[in-house]
Every structure is written in C-alpha cells, then in structure tokens.
mmCIF file of C-alpha atoms in Angstrom:
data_model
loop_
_atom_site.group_PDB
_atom_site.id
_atom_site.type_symbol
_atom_site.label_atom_id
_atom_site.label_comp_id
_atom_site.label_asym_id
_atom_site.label_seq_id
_atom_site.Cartn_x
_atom_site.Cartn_y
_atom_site.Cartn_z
ATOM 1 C CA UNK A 758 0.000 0.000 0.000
ATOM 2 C CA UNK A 759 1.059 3.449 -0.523
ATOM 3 C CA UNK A 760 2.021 5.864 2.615
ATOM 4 C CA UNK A 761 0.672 9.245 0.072
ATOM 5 C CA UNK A 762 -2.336 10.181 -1.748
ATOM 6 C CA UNK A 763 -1.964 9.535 -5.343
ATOM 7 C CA UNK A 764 -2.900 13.150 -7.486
ATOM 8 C CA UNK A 765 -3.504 14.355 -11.233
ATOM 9 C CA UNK A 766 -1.266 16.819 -12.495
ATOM 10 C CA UNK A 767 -2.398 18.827 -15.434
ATOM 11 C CA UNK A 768 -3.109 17.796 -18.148
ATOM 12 C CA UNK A 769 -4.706 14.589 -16.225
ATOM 13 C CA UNK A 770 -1.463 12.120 -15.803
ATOM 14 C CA UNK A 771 -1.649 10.113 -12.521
ATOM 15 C CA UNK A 772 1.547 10.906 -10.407
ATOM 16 C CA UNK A 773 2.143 7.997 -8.152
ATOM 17 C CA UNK A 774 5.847 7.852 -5.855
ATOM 18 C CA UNK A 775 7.964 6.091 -8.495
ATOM 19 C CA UNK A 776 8.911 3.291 -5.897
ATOM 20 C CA UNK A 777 5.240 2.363 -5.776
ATOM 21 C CA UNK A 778 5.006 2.147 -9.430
ATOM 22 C CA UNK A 779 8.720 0.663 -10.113
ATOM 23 C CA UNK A 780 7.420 -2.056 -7.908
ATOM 24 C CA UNK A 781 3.906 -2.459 -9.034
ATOM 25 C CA UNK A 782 5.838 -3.175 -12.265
ATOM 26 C CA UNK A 783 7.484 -5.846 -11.165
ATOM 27 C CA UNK A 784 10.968 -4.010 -10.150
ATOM 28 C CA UNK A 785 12.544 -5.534 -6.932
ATOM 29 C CA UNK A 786 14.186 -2.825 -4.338
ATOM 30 C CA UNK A 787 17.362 -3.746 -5.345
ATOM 31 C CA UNK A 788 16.314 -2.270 -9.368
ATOM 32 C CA UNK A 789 16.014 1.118 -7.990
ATOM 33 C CA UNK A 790 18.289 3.197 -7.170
ATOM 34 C CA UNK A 791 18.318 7.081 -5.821
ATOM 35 C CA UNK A 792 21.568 9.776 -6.150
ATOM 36 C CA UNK A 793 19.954 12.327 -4.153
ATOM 37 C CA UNK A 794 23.600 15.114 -4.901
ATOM 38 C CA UNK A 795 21.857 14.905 -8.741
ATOM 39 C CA UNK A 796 18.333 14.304 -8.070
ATOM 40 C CA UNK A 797 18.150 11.241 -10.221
ATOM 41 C CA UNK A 798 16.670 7.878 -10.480
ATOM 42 C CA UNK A 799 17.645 4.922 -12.104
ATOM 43 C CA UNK A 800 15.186 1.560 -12.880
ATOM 44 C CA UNK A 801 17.353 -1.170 -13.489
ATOM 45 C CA UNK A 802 14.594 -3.179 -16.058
ATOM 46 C CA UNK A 803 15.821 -6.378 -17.043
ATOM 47 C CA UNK A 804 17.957 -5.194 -20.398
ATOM 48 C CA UNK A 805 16.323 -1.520 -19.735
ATOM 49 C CA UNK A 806 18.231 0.577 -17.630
ATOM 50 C CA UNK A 807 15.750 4.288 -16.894
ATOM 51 C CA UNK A 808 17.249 6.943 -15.830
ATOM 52 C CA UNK A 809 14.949 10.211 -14.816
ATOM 53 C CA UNK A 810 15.940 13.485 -13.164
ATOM 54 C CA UNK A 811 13.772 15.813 -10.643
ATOM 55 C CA UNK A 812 12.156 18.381 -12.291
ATOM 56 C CA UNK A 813 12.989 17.212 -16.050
ATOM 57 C CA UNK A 814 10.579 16.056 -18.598
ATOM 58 C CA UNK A 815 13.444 13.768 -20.411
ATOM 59 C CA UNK A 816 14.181 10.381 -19.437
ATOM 60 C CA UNK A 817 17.389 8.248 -20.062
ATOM 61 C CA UNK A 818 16.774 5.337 -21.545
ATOM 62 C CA UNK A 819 20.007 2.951 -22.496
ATOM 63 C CA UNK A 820 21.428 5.984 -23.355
ATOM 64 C CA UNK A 821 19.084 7.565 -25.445
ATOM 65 C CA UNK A 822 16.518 10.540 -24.673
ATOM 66 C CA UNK A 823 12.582 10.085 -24.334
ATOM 67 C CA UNK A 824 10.455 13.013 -23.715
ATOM 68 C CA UNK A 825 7.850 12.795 -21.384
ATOM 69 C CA UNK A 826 4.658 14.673 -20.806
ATOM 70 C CA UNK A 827 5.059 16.022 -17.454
ATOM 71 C CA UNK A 828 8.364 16.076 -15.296
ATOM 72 C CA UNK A 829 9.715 14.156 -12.173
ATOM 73 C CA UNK A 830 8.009 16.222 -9.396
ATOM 74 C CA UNK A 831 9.174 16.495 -5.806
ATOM 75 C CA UNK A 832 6.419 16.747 -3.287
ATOM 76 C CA UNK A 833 6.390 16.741 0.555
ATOM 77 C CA UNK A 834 9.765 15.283 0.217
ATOM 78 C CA UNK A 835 8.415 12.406 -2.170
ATOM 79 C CA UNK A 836 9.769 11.771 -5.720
ATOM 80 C CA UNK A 837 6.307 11.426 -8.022
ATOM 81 C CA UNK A 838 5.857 10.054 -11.534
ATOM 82 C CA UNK A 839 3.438 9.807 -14.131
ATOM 83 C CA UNK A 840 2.449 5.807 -13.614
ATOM 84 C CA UNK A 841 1.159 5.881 -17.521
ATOM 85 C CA UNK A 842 4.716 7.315 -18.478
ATOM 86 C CA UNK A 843 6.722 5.345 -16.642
ATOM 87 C CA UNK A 844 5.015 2.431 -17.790
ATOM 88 C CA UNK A 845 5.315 3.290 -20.865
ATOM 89 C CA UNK A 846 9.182 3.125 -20.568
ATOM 90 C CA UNK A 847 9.359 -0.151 -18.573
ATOM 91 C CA UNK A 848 7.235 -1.624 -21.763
ATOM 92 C CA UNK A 849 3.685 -1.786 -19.881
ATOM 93 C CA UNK A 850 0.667 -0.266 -22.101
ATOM 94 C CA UNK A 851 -1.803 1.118 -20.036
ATOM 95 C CA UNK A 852 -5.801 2.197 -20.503
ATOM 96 C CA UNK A 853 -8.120 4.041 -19.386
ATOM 97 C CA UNK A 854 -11.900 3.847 -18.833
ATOM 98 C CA UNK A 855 -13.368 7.064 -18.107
ATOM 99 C CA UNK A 856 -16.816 5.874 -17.187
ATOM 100 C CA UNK A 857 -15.025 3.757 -14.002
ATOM 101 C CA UNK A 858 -11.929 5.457 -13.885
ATOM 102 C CA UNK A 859 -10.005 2.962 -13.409
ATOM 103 C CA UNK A 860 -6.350 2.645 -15.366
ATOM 104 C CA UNK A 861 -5.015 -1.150 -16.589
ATOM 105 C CA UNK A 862 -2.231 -1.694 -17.162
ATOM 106 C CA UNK A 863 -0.953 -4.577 -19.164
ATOM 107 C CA UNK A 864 2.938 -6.299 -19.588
ATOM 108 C CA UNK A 865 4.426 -9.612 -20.270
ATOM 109 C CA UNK A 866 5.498 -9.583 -16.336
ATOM 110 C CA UNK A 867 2.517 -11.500 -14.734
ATOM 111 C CA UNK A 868 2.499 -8.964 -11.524
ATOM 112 C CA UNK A 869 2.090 -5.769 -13.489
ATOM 113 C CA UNK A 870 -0.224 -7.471 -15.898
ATOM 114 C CA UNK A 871 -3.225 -7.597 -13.243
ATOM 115 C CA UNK A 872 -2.089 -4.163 -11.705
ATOM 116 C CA UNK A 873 -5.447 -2.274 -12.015
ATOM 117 C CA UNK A 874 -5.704 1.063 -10.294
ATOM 118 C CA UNK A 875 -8.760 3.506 -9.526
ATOM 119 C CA UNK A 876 -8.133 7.228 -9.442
ATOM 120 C CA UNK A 877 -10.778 9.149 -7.151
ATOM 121 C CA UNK A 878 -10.286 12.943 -8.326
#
C-alpha cells in the first residue's frame, strides 16, 4: 500500500511515488536506485536501464533521450511520476476507462499485468 495520496497533475497524468510504481511493475528494491547530490533515479529493467531526473521532462533510456509529458516532481519530500509514463518506458501499455476510472495496465510480467488502479479525483 502506498504511505501518500496519489494526485492528477495537469493535463490529467496520474503521479504515483515512483517506488510504488517501479514495484507495481514488477521491479525488486534492489532495481532502484536514488543519487539524491543529482536528483536522479535509475530503474534497473531487465535489459532496460531508466534513468529520470527531478524536475525534467526527459528520461534516459540505455542511453538515449525520451520526452515525457510532465516532469519528475518532488512533493512533501516524495519523488512522483506519471504511472502511464513510466510504464510506458518499462514496456507496460496502459488504458483508461473514463466511465469507471479505473487505469489497466498490461505487460508480459505476470504482476504488473493484473495491476489495475482507480483514481478518485
């Protein structure tokens, strides 16, 4: 269980603590690791290796640059991501039903494959 709220940040991506959503992924403790002097994160994903920076909208990945939506956000001393975006790197698609609002996300790794979440706004 999370110990935070997640929130929607503009223009409606669900920011979840990225340990939550590294590990609702599939990603053991030991696949994430924090350099708080540079404020960046690394996901080490099987033959993916994610790297993502506070307050930047560009992620790392095996070297090469994808541009996400919204930026790595710092709040009440928590590091937050977009869960869709992040997925998105690790490989996971996700969907979303408006009418239930409920987000699934789907993978080849059987834990994140039944990972369903509901979003109250």
């Amino acid at each position: 269980l999370m110990d935070v709220e997640p929130y929607i940040e503009e223009p409606g991506f669900t920011m979840v603590p990225i340990r939550y959503v590294a590990q609702g992924f599939g990603l053991e403790e030991q696949d994430i690791t924090y350099n708080k002097e540079e404020g960046t994160i690394t996901l080490f994903a099987g033959n993916r290796i994610i790297q993502l920076t506070k307050g930047s909208k560009t992620a790392i990945v095996n070297s090469g640059k994808v541009e996400m939506q919204v930026p790595v956000i710092i709040k009440e001393g928590r590091t937050f991501v977009s869960v869709s975006e992040v997925g998105k790197l690790l490989g996971v698609k996700a969907s979303w039903d408006n009418e239930t609002k409920e987000a699934t996300f789907q993978s080849d790794n059987e834990e994140a494959k039944s990972m369903i979440h509901k979003i109250e706004k």
